[in-house]
Amino acid sequence: MRFLITTTLLSIAIFTNAQTSQTTTELVMSMSQRSLVMPGYQTELKALVARQAYEFWKEGNVEPYVSHLNVYQSLYEANKYLGYDSVRNMAYNQVGVHSNTVTSVVFGNEENHYYSSSTDGKILKWDLANPRAIPETAYESDKIIQSIEMSNDGKVLMAIFYQEGLALIPTEKNPQEDIQVLEDPQPVQAATFIPGERKYLMVAKTGELILKGFDAQSEQVGKTALKVNQLKVDEQDGTIYAGTEQGVLEAWEKPYKVKESPIDDIMKNWRKQSYFGYELGSFAINCLDISPDGNTLAIGRDRGDVILWDIPNKNLIRIISGHQSTVTDIQFNPKGDLLLTTSRDGTARIWDLTDSRKLPIILNDHDDWVFTGSFNPTGTQVITGGGDEFIRTWPVDPAYFAFRICAMIQRPLSPDEWDEFVGKDIPYSVTCSD
């Protein structure tokens, strides 16, 4: 009899906890959505409702796989209108503007400084801690800059020109002399630095893979018949990966002998067996990145998906799908547990690689294609740029948004507002009480 009573009480407790969790999840999502649809002129109320939804979410009694996305988006939209620059029509996280499409953003050795390139031929240096400051012009050319790369030591920028050559630009200026720029006029498809060496690798327009030193001495290490969109060199073993327009991932192992595509076999198997009805096809590979531990290769494709490939074991980890158009850039965060992707669908996304069920954070405030994105060196912020000519900054942790709301608004939700947006059956508490 005692066992029956105990079991019954336990069942009631479990049911009550589950019911409370579901109710709280629904409340968080409802409040987040109501904040999102609220007009921008109701700035304070929009922000306070989003902040209170965040408070309930932070308590942890919430289903984790959906609500974080709603919380982040509502907090962002609320912050967008706090301190909005109506004269220049700029949200708080909009950083200056190039005069044409932003093609790349990269960080160097300085934690709070990053560089952006544009088809306007300029490379600008920005201060992350002072986003509205006038940027420094690090380099200027009459050529279209396709992309930029930063050397591992942060001392040299590489500007890759569209259908032309490249330029190597020192990031540290000597006050006693003008900055010395090394220009390589040989037309290239793609290029990258060799990790840990004073060398760079390029794919010539004619398909040769050429290893060059900063003294312009060169050595051919391979050749491809395909159009290469991006190169990536593995820091662990020196393997060269080339993502191609034809959808083939080519690889060269030291001493740079070409080998079969590492995903060739599994692609054939999928085409034969058609797992889950998913056909790989020949979608262009536009971007590559290797995780900090060297174990995972991320492959972004025209299909709008990302293939995660296990390098040591040479097998598929998973496919990440979500973008509605071409994936244009890809990067692991410094810990390797998050993945940033940008796309022609106008969004950037932050994926949690530790849990495939968790929805990505969607950064969706650009007005055109998003071509580039980068984590800062600490992994706490993301920088994006694209066809709208703007650069935007985004915190990874929504706590930043929540803190900013309370720093800018000097009142809580009123009791009447609480009853309307939270509910009369939930005890009133002061928003921003901490």
PDB file of N, CA, C and O in Angstrom, residues 74-148:
ATOM      1  N   SER A  74      13.842  37.462 -30.920  1.00  0.00           N
ATOM      2  CA  SER A  74      13.050  38.537 -30.316  1.00  0.00           C
ATOM      3  C   SER A  74      13.945  39.539 -29.589  1.00  0.00           C
ATOM      4  O   SER A  74      13.705  40.750 -29.642  1.00  0.00           O
ATOM      5  N   LEU A  75      14.979  39.047 -28.906  1.00  0.00           N
ATOM      6  CA  LEU A  75      15.916  39.952 -28.246  1.00  0.00           C
ATOM      7  C   LEU A  75      16.661  40.811 -29.259  1.00  0.00           C
ATOM      8  O   LEU A  75      16.891  42.003 -29.041  1.00  0.00           O
ATOM      9  N   TYR A  76      17.056  40.214 -30.380  1.00  0.00           N
ATOM     10  CA  TYR A  76      17.760  40.988 -31.405  1.00  0.00           C
ATOM     11  C   TYR A  76      16.870  42.090 -31.969  1.00  0.00           C
ATOM     12  O   TYR A  76      17.281  43.251 -32.078  1.00  0.00           O
ATOM     13  N   GLU A  77      15.640  41.727 -32.351  1.00  0.00           N
ATOM     14  CA  GLU A  77      14.734  42.713 -32.940  1.00  0.00           C
ATOM     15  C   GLU A  77      14.442  43.838 -31.958  1.00  0.00           C
ATOM     16  O   GLU A  77      14.324  45.004 -32.343  1.00  0.00           O
ATOM     17  N   ALA A  78      14.316  43.512 -30.676  1.00  0.00           N
ATOM     18  CA  ALA A  78      14.080  44.543 -29.661  1.00  0.00           C
ATOM     19  C   ALA A  78      15.280  45.475 -29.552  1.00  0.00           C
ATOM     20  O   ALA A  78      15.134  46.706 -29.487  1.00  0.00           O
ATOM     21  N   ASN A  79      16.482  44.903 -29.550  1.00  0.00           N
ATOM     22  CA  ASN A  79      17.693  45.712 -29.455  1.00  0.00           C
ATOM     23  C   ASN A  79      17.902  46.571 -30.691  1.00  0.00           C
ATOM     24  O   ASN A  79      18.478  47.653 -30.621  1.00  0.00           O
ATOM     25  N   LYS A  80      17.437  46.091 -31.820  1.00  0.00           N
ATOM     26  CA  LYS A  80      17.602  46.825 -33.073  1.00  0.00           C
ATOM     27  C   LYS A  80      17.004  48.227 -32.971  1.00  0.00           C
ATOM     28  O   LYS A  80      17.545  49.195 -33.527  1.00  0.00           O
ATOM     29  N   TYR A  81      15.894  48.349 -32.261  1.00  0.00           N
ATOM     30  CA  TYR A  81      15.208  49.641 -32.176  1.00  0.00           C
ATOM     31  C   TYR A  81      15.617  50.451 -30.954  1.00  0.00           C
ATOM     32  O   TYR A  81      15.160  51.579 -30.791  1.00  0.00           O
ATOM     33  N   LEU A  82      16.440  49.901 -30.089  1.00  0.00           N
ATOM     34  CA  LEU A  82      16.970  50.660 -28.965  1.00  0.00           C
ATOM     35  C   LEU A  82      18.232  51.383 -29.425  1.00  0.00           C
ATOM     36  O   LEU A  82      19.242  50.753 -29.732  1.00  0.00           O
ATOM     37  N   GLY A  83      18.185  52.687 -29.500  1.00  0.00           N
ATOM     38  CA  GLY A  83      19.330  53.440 -29.998  1.00  0.00           C
ATOM     39  C   GLY A  83      19.430  53.422 -31.505  1.00  0.00           C
ATOM     40  O   GLY A  83      20.522  53.603 -32.054  1.00  0.00           O
ATOM     41  N   TYR A  84      18.311  53.202 -32.199  1.00  0.00           N
ATOM     42  CA  TYR A  84      18.313  53.176 -33.669  1.00  0.00           C
ATOM     43  C   TYR A  84      18.671  54.555 -34.220  1.00  0.00           C
ATOM     44  O   TYR A  84      18.145  55.571 -33.766  1.00  0.00           O
ATOM     45  N   ASP A  85      19.589  54.583 -35.172  1.00  0.00           N
ATOM     46  CA  ASP A  85      20.013  55.830 -35.801  1.00  0.00           C
ATOM     47  C   ASP A  85      19.087  56.114 -36.980  1.00  0.00           C
ATOM     48  O   ASP A  85      19.289  55.613 -38.081  1.00  0.00           O
ATOM     49  N   SER A  86      18.051  56.911 -36.736  1.00  0.00           N
ATOM     50  CA  SER A  86      17.049  57.162 -37.770  1.00  0.00           C
ATOM     51  C   SER A  86      17.565  58.077 -38.868  1.00  0.00           C
ATOM     52  O   SER A  86      17.039  58.072 -39.987  1.00  0.00           O
ATOM     53  N   VAL A  87      18.600  58.872 -38.569  1.00  0.00           N
ATOM     54  CA  VAL A  87      19.168  59.769 -39.572  1.00  0.00           C
ATOM     55  C   VAL A  87      19.887  58.962 -40.650  1.00  0.00           C
ATOM     56  O   VAL A  87      19.703  59.172 -41.853  1.00  0.00           O
ATOM     57  N   ARG A  88      20.734  58.026 -40.199  1.00  0.00           N
ATOM     58  CA  ARG A  88      21.478  57.197 -41.156  1.00  0.00           C
ATOM     59  C   ARG A  88      20.787  55.868 -41.434  1.00  0.00           C
ATOM     60  O   ARG A  88      21.296  55.032 -42.177  1.00  0.00           O
ATOM     61  N   ASN A  89      19.602  55.663 -40.788  1.00  0.00           N
ATOM     62  CA  ASN A  89      18.837  54.428 -40.969  1.00  0.00           C
ATOM     63  C   ASN A  89      19.684  53.204 -40.649  1.00  0.00           C
ATOM     64  O   ASN A  89      19.746  52.237 -41.413  1.00  0.00           O
ATOM     65  N   MET A  90      20.348  53.246 -39.475  1.00  0.00           N
ATOM     66  CA  MET A  90      21.249  52.174 -39.082  1.00  0.00           C
ATOM     67  C   MET A  90      20.885  51.622 -37.712  1.00  0.00           C
ATOM     68  O   MET A  90      20.680  52.376 -36.761  1.00  0.00           O
ATOM     69  N   ALA A  91      20.807  50.295 -37.621  1.00  0.00           N
ATOM     70  CA  ALA A  91      20.606  49.635 -36.335  1.00  0.00           C
ATOM     71  C   ALA A  91      21.915  49.651 -35.548  1.00  0.00           C
ATOM     72  O   ALA A  91      22.986  49.921 -36.100  1.00  0.00           O
ATOM     73  N   TYR A  92      21.810  49.313 -34.263  1.00  0.00           N
ATOM     74  CA  TYR A  92      22.978  49.419 -33.384  1.00  0.00           C
ATOM     75  C   TYR A  92      24.131  48.530 -33.846  1.00  0.00           C
ATOM     76  O   TYR A  92      25.296  48.831 -33.603  1.00  0.00           O
ATOM     77  N   ASN A  93      23.836  47.403 -34.510  1.00  0.00           N
ATOM     78  CA  ASN A  93      24.896  46.459 -34.877  1.00  0.00           C
ATOM     79  C   ASN A  93      25.359  46.615 -36.323  1.00  0.00           C
ATOM     80  O   ASN A  93      26.105  45.782 -36.827  1.00  0.00           O
ATOM     81  N   GLN A  94      24.922  47.670 -36.995  1.00  0.00           N
ATOM     82  CA  GLN A  94      25.397  47.951 -38.346  1.00  0.00           C
ATOM     83  C   GLN A  94      26.690  48.751 -38.263  1.00  0.00           C
ATOM     84  O   GLN A  94      26.741  49.783 -37.592  1.00  0.00           O
ATOM     85  N   VAL A  95      27.707  48.269 -38.938  1.00  0.00           N
ATOM     86  CA  VAL A  95      29.024  48.897 -38.870  1.00  0.00           C
ATOM     87  C   VAL A  95      29.360  49.508 -40.224  1.00  0.00           C
ATOM     88  O   VAL A  95      29.608  48.780 -41.181  1.00  0.00           O
ATOM     89  N   GLY A  96      29.358  50.821 -40.295  1.00  0.00           N
ATOM     90  CA  GLY A  96      29.813  51.499 -41.498  1.00  0.00           C
ATOM     91  C   GLY A  96      29.259  50.891 -42.769  1.00  0.00           C
ATOM     92  O   GLY A  96      28.250  50.214 -42.768  1.00  0.00           O
ATOM     93  N   VAL A  97      29.945  51.143 -43.847  1.00  0.00           N
ATOM     94  CA  VAL A  97      29.498  50.601 -45.122  1.00  0.00           C
ATOM     95  C   VAL A  97      30.622  50.722 -46.154  1.00  0.00           C
ATOM     96  O   VAL A  97      31.337  51.719 -46.201  1.00  0.00           O
ATOM     97  N   HIS A  98      30.786  49.684 -46.948  1.00  0.00           N
ATOM     98  CA  HIS A  98      31.616  49.785 -48.144  1.00  0.00           C
ATOM     99  C   HIS A  98      30.766  50.415 -49.245  1.00  0.00           C
ATOM    100  O   HIS A  98      29.541  50.532 -49.112  1.00  0.00           O
ATOM    101  N   SER A  99      31.390  50.769 -50.337  1.00  0.00           N
ATOM    102  CA  SER A  99      30.636  51.330 -51.460  1.00  0.00           C
ATOM    103  C   SER A  99      30.210  50.260 -52.457  1.00  0.00           C
ATOM    104  O   SER A  99      29.668  50.581 -53.510  1.00  0.00           O
ATOM    105  N   ASN A 100      30.451  48.988 -52.087  1.00  0.00           N
ATOM    106  CA  ASN A 100      30.005  47.880 -52.926  1.00  0.00           C
ATOM    107  C   ASN A 100      29.956  46.621 -52.066  1.00  0.00           C
ATOM    108  O   ASN A 100      30.170  46.676 -50.857  1.00  0.00           O
ATOM    109  N   THR A 101      29.720  45.481 -52.685  1.00  0.00           N
ATOM    110  CA  THR A 101      29.536  44.215 -51.977  1.00  0.00           C
ATOM    111  C   THR A 101      30.715  43.879 -51.066  1.00  0.00           C
ATOM    112  O   THR A 101      31.873  43.957 -51.475  1.00  0.00           O
ATOM    113  N   VAL A 102      30.406  43.480 -49.832  1.00  0.00           N
ATOM    114  CA  VAL A 102      31.429  43.014 -48.893  1.00  0.00           C
ATOM    115  C   VAL A 102      31.708  41.546 -49.199  1.00  0.00           C
ATOM    116  O   VAL A 102      30.797  40.708 -49.162  1.00  0.00           O
ATOM    117  N   THR A 103      32.964  41.216 -49.504  1.00  0.00           N
ATOM    118  CA  THR A 103      33.296  39.856 -49.948  1.00  0.00           C
ATOM    119  C   THR A 103      33.944  39.000 -48.871  1.00  0.00           C
ATOM    120  O   THR A 103      33.849  37.775 -48.927  1.00  0.00           O
ATOM    121  N   SER A 104      34.642  39.606 -47.898  1.00  0.00           N
ATOM    122  CA  SER A 104      35.313  38.828 -46.846  1.00  0.00           C
ATOM    123  C   SER A 104      35.453  39.650 -45.574  1.00  0.00           C
ATOM    124  O   SER A 104      35.603  40.880 -45.640  1.00  0.00           O
ATOM    125  N   VAL A 105      35.425  38.971 -44.432  1.00  0.00           N
ATOM    126  CA  VAL A 105      35.835  39.563 -43.156  1.00  0.00           C
ATOM    127  C   VAL A 105      36.773  38.567 -42.473  1.00  0.00           C
ATOM    128  O   VAL A 105      36.494  37.364 -42.439  1.00  0.00           O
ATOM    129  N   VAL A 106      37.918  39.060 -41.974  1.00  0.00           N
ATOM    130  CA  VAL A 106      38.878  38.187 -41.291  1.00  0.00           C
ATOM    131  C   VAL A 106      39.467  38.920 -40.096  1.00  0.00           C
ATOM    132  O   VAL A 106      39.568  40.146 -40.078  1.00  0.00           O
ATOM    133  N   PHE A 107      39.846  38.149 -39.084  1.00  0.00           N
ATOM    134  CA  PHE A 107      40.541  38.672 -37.911  1.00  0.00           C
ATOM    135  C   PHE A 107      42.021  38.366 -38.017  1.00  0.00           C
ATOM    136  O   PHE A 107      42.428  37.388 -38.647  1.00  0.00           O
ATOM    137  N   GLY A 108      42.827  39.201 -37.365  1.00  0.00           N
ATOM    138  CA  GLY A 108      44.255  38.955 -37.265  1.00  0.00           C
ATOM    139  C   GLY A 108      44.636  38.653 -35.833  1.00  0.00           C
ATOM    140  O   GLY A 108      43.887  37.993 -35.109  1.00  0.00           O
ATOM    141  N   ASN A 109      45.784  39.150 -35.396  1.00  0.00           N
ATOM    142  CA  ASN A 109      46.253  38.907 -34.035  1.00  0.00           C
ATOM    143  C   ASN A 109      45.555  39.769 -32.993  1.00  0.00           C
ATOM    144  O   ASN A 109      45.501  39.418 -31.820  1.00  0.00           O
ATOM    145  N   GLU A 110      45.047  40.907 -33.419  1.00  0.00           N
ATOM    146  CA  GLU A 110      44.415  41.835 -32.489  1.00  0.00           C
ATOM    147  C   GLU A 110      42.958  41.431 -32.257  1.00  0.00           C
ATOM    148  O   GLU A 110      42.167  41.371 -33.200  1.00  0.00           O
ATOM    149  N   GLU A 111      42.625  41.173 -31.003  1.00  0.00           N
ATOM    150  CA  GLU A 111      41.314  40.618 -30.675  1.00  0.00           C
ATOM    151  C   GLU A 111      40.159  41.509 -31.127  1.00  0.00           C
ATOM    152  O   GLU A 111      39.119  41.024 -31.564  1.00  0.00           O
ATOM    153  N   ASN A 112      40.325  42.823 -31.020  1.00  0.00           N
ATOM    154  CA  ASN A 112      39.229  43.741 -31.315  1.00  0.00           C
ATOM    155  C   ASN A 112      39.311  44.384 -32.700  1.00  0.00           C
ATOM    156  O   ASN A 112      38.581  45.325 -32.982  1.00  0.00           O
ATOM    157  N   HIS A 113      40.207  43.900 -33.546  1.00  0.00           N
ATOM    158  CA  HIS A 113      40.316  44.473 -34.879  1.00  0.00           C
ATOM    159  C   HIS A 113      40.132  43.393 -35.948  1.00  0.00           C
ATOM    160  O   HIS A 113      40.643  42.284 -35.804  1.00  0.00           O
ATOM    161  N   TYR A 114      39.395  43.754 -36.973  1.00  0.00           N
ATOM    162  CA  TYR A 114      39.201  42.831 -38.084  1.00  0.00           C
ATOM    163  C   TYR A 114      39.241  43.615 -39.388  1.00  0.00           C
ATOM    164  O   TYR A 114      39.180  44.856 -39.408  1.00  0.00           O
ATOM    165  N   TYR A 115      39.357  42.869 -40.494  1.00  0.00           N
ATOM    166  CA  TYR A 115      39.498  43.472 -41.819  1.00  0.00           C
ATOM    167  C   TYR A 115      38.333  43.026 -42.702  1.00  0.00           C
ATOM    168  O   TYR A 115      37.865  41.880 -42.613  1.00  0.00           O
ATOM    169  N   SER A 116      37.899  43.929 -43.551  1.00  0.00           N
ATOM    170  CA  SER A 116      36.855  43.588 -44.523  1.00  0.00           C
ATOM    171  C   SER A 116      37.331  43.967 -45.920  1.00  0.00           C
ATOM    172  O   SER A 116      38.067  44.943 -46.105  1.00  0.00           O
ATOM    173  N   SER A 117      36.912  43.189 -46.908  1.00  0.00           N
ATOM    174  CA  SER A 117      37.222  43.498 -48.306  1.00  0.00           C
ATOM    175  C   SER A 117      35.936  43.658 -49.081  1.00  0.00           C
ATOM    176  O   SER A 117      34.871  43.178 -48.674  1.00  0.00           O
ATOM    177  N   SER A 118      36.049  44.328 -50.217  1.00  0.00           N
ATOM    178  CA  SER A 118      34.863  44.604 -51.016  1.00  0.00           C
ATOM    179  C   SER A 118      35.232  44.625 -52.493  1.00  0.00           C
ATOM    180  O   SER A 118      36.394  44.801 -52.872  1.00  0.00           O
ATOM    181  N   THR A 119      34.208  44.470 -53.317  1.00  0.00           N
ATOM    182  CA  THR A 119      34.423  44.601 -54.754  1.00  0.00           C
ATOM    183  C   THR A 119      34.736  46.048 -55.139  1.00  0.00           C
ATOM    184  O   THR A 119      35.037  46.319 -56.299  1.00  0.00           O
ATOM    185  N   ASP A 120      34.672  46.969 -54.166  1.00  0.00           N
ATOM    186  CA  ASP A 120      35.090  48.345 -54.442  1.00  0.00           C
ATOM    187  C   ASP A 120      36.615  48.504 -54.442  1.00  0.00           C
ATOM    188  O   ASP A 120      37.142  49.593 -54.657  1.00  0.00           O
ATOM    189  N   GLY A 121      37.351  47.395 -54.184  1.00  0.00           N
ATOM    190  CA  GLY A 121      38.806  47.409 -54.234  1.00  0.00           C
ATOM    191  C   GLY A 121      39.483  47.821 -52.943  1.00  0.00           C
ATOM    192  O   GLY A 121      40.705  47.959 -52.902  1.00  0.00           O
ATOM    193  N   LYS A 122      38.714  47.980 -51.859  1.00  0.00           N
ATOM    194  CA  LYS A 122      39.287  48.421 -50.590  1.00  0.00           C
ATOM    195  C   LYS A 122      39.310  47.304 -49.551  1.00  0.00           C
ATOM    196  O   LYS A 122      38.424  46.442 -49.529  1.00  0.00           O
ATOM    197  N   ILE A 123      40.334  47.352 -48.707  1.00  0.00           N
ATOM    198  CA  ILE A 123      40.375  46.548 -47.486  1.00  0.00           C
ATOM    199  C   ILE A 123      40.388  47.534 -46.327  1.00  0.00           C
ATOM    200  O   ILE A 123      41.273  48.390 -46.234  1.00  0.00           O
ATOM    201  N   LEU A 124      39.388  47.432 -45.459  1.00  0.00           N
ATOM    202  CA  LEU A 124      39.255  48.348 -44.326  1.00  0.00           C
ATOM    203  C   LEU A 124      39.527  47.616 -43.021  1.00  0.00           C
ATOM    204  O   LEU A 124      39.189  46.433 -42.871  1.00  0.00           O
ATOM    205  N   LYS A 125      40.125  48.316 -42.083  1.00  0.00           N
ATOM    206  CA  LYS A 125      40.397  47.774 -40.752  1.00  0.00           C
ATOM    207  C   LYS A 125      39.438  48.421 -39.762  1.00  0.00           C
ATOM    208  O   LYS A 125      39.378  49.650 -39.635  1.00  0.00           O
ATOM    209  N   TRP A 126      38.685  47.572 -39.029  1.00  0.00           N
ATOM    210  CA  TRP A 126      37.639  48.038 -38.134  1.00  0.00           C
ATOM    211  C   TRP A 126      37.994  47.744 -36.679  1.00  0.00           C
ATOM    212  O   TRP A 126      38.699  46.778 -36.392  1.00  0.00           O
ATOM    213  N   ASP A 127      37.438  48.549 -35.784  1.00  0.00           N
ATOM    214  CA  ASP A 127      37.601  48.356 -34.346  1.00  0.00           C
ATOM    215  C   ASP A 127      36.308  47.777 -33.794  1.00  0.00           C
ATOM    216  O   ASP A 127      35.277  48.452 -33.751  1.00  0.00           O
ATOM    217  N   LEU A 128      36.346  46.520 -33.371  1.00  0.00           N
ATOM    218  CA  LEU A 128      35.153  45.847 -32.871  1.00  0.00           C
ATOM    219  C   LEU A 128      34.622  46.519 -31.605  1.00  0.00           C
ATOM    220  O   LEU A 128      33.413  46.532 -31.356  1.00  0.00           O
ATOM    221  N   ALA A 129      35.517  47.079 -30.789  1.00  0.00           N
ATOM    222  CA  ALA A 129      35.108  47.729 -29.545  1.00  0.00           C
ATOM    223  C   ALA A 129      34.514  49.117 -29.789  1.00  0.00           C
ATOM    224  O   ALA A 129      33.865  49.671 -28.912  1.00  0.00           O
ATOM    225  N   ASN A 130      34.737  49.670 -30.976  1.00  0.00           N
ATOM    226  CA  ASN A 130      34.230  50.999 -31.314  1.00  0.00           C
ATOM    227  C   ASN A 130      33.653  50.953 -32.721  1.00  0.00           C
ATOM    228  O   ASN A 130      34.233  51.484 -33.664  1.00  0.00           O
ATOM    229  N   PRO A 131      32.493  50.305 -32.875  1.00  0.00           N
ATOM    230  CA  PRO A 131      31.982  49.981 -34.209  1.00  0.00           C
ATOM    231  C   PRO A 131      31.636  51.182 -35.079  1.00  0.00           C
ATOM    232  O   PRO A 131      31.622  51.068 -36.298  1.00  0.00           O
ATOM    233  N   ARG A 132      31.350  52.330 -34.492  1.00  0.00           N
ATOM    234  CA  ARG A 132      30.987  53.489 -35.308  1.00  0.00           C
ATOM    235  C   ARG A 132      32.191  54.367 -35.653  1.00  0.00           C
ATOM    236  O   ARG A 132      32.033  55.425 -36.266  1.00  0.00           O
ATOM    237  N   ALA A 133      33.384  53.941 -35.235  1.00  0.00           N
ATOM    238  CA  ALA A 133      34.586  54.705 -35.562  1.00  0.00           C
ATOM    239  C   ALA A 133      34.884  54.586 -37.057  1.00  0.00           C
ATOM    240  O   ALA A 133      34.566  53.580 -37.698  1.00  0.00           O
ATOM    241  N   ILE A 134      35.496  55.608 -37.614  1.00  0.00           N
ATOM    242  CA  ILE A 134      35.878  55.582 -39.031  1.00  0.00           C
ATOM    243  C   ILE A 134      36.986  54.542 -39.220  1.00  0.00           C
ATOM    244  O   ILE A 134      37.994  54.567 -38.511  1.00  0.00           O
ATOM    245  N   PRO A 135      36.812  53.604 -40.150  1.00  0.00           N
ATOM    246  CA  PRO A 135      37.812  52.546 -40.317  1.00  0.00           C
ATOM    247  C   PRO A 135      39.082  53.057 -40.984  1.00  0.00           C
ATOM    248  O   PRO A 135      39.076  54.072 -41.689  1.00  0.00           O
ATOM    249  N   GLU A 136      40.158  52.328 -40.762  1.00  0.00           N
ATOM    250  CA  GLU A 136      41.432  52.624 -41.416  1.00  0.00           C
ATOM    251  C   GLU A 136      41.485  51.888 -42.756  1.00  0.00           C
ATOM    252  O   GLU A 136      41.087  50.723 -42.847  1.00  0.00           O
ATOM    253  N   THR A 137      41.933  52.562 -43.795  1.00  0.00           N
ATOM    254  CA  THR A 137      42.107  51.906 -45.097  1.00  0.00           C
ATOM    255  C   THR A 137      43.442  51.171 -45.104  1.00  0.00           C
ATOM    256  O   THR A 137      44.503  51.788 -45.095  1.00  0.00           O
ATOM    257  N   ALA A 138      43.383  49.849 -45.086  1.00  0.00           N
ATOM    258  CA  ALA A 138      44.604  49.042 -45.050  1.00  0.00           C
ATOM    259  C   ALA A 138      45.188  48.822 -46.437  1.00  0.00           C
ATOM    260  O   ALA A 138      46.397  48.603 -46.581  1.00  0.00           O
ATOM    261  N   TYR A 139      44.317  48.892 -47.459  1.00  0.00           N
ATOM    262  CA  TYR A 139      44.786  48.655 -48.826  1.00  0.00           C
ATOM    263  C   TYR A 139      43.715  49.148 -49.784  1.00  0.00           C
ATOM    264  O   TYR A 139      42.510  49.092 -49.486  1.00  0.00           O
ATOM    265  N   GLU A 140      44.149  49.626 -50.931  1.00  0.00           N
ATOM    266  CA  GLU A 140      43.202  50.100 -51.935  1.00  0.00           C
ATOM    267  C   GLU A 140      43.738  49.789 -53.321  1.00  0.00           C
ATOM    268  O   GLU A 140      44.930  49.941 -53.590  1.00  0.00           O
ATOM    269  N   SER A 141      42.842  49.307 -54.185  1.00  0.00           N
ATOM    270  CA  SER A 141      43.237  48.916 -55.537  1.00  0.00           C
ATOM    271  C   SER A 141      42.109  49.253 -56.501  1.00  0.00           C
ATOM    272  O   SER A 141      40.956  49.444 -56.087  1.00  0.00           O
ATOM    273  N   ASP A 142      42.430  49.320 -57.772  1.00  0.00           N
ATOM    274  CA  ASP A 142      41.389  49.511 -58.787  1.00  0.00           C
ATOM    275  C   ASP A 142      40.844  48.173 -59.276  1.00  0.00           C
ATOM    276  O   ASP A 142      40.008  48.131 -60.185  1.00  0.00           O
ATOM    277  N   LYS A 143      41.303  47.079 -58.655  1.00  0.00           N
ATOM    278  CA  LYS A 143      40.843  45.739 -59.029  1.00  0.00           C
ATOM    279  C   LYS A 143      39.726  45.275 -58.092  1.00  0.00           C
ATOM    280  O   LYS A 143      39.597  45.750 -56.963  1.00  0.00           O
ATOM    281  N   ILE A 144      38.938  44.330 -58.567  1.00  0.00           N
ATOM    282  CA  ILE A 144      37.860  43.750 -57.754  1.00  0.00           C
ATOM    283  C   ILE A 144      38.456  42.710 -56.818  1.00  0.00           C
ATOM    284  O   ILE A 144      39.106  41.754 -57.264  1.00  0.00           O
ATOM    285  N   ILE A 145      38.267  42.884 -55.518  1.00  0.00           N
ATOM    286  CA  ILE A 145      38.788  41.928 -54.546  1.00  0.00           C
ATOM    287  C   ILE A 145      37.765  40.814 -54.344  1.00  0.00           C
ATOM    288  O   ILE A 145      36.667  41.040 -53.851  1.00  0.00           O
ATOM    289  N   GLN A 146      38.147  39.619 -54.728  1.00  0.00           N
ATOM    290  CA  GLN A 146      37.272  38.452 -54.618  1.00  0.00           C
ATOM    291  C   GLN A 146      37.175  37.970 -53.181  1.00  0.00           C
ATOM    292  O   GLN A 146      36.094  37.610 -52.702  1.00  0.00           O
ATOM    293  N   SER A 147      38.315  37.957 -52.476  1.00  0.00           N
ATOM    294  CA  SER A 147      38.335  37.521 -51.080  1.00  0.00           C
ATOM    295  C   SER A 147      39.668  37.913 -50.460  1.00  0.00           C
ATOM    296  O   SER A 147      40.606  38.291 -51.170  1.00  0.00           O
ATOM    297  N   ILE A 148      39.738  37.822 -49.135  1.00  0.00           N
ATOM    298  CA  ILE A 148      41.002  38.040 -48.436  1.00  0.00           C
ATOM    299  C   ILE A 148      41.250  36.882 -47.478  1.00  0.00           C
ATOM    300  O   ILE A 148      40.314  36.227 -47.016  1.00  0.00           O
TER     301      ILE A 148
END
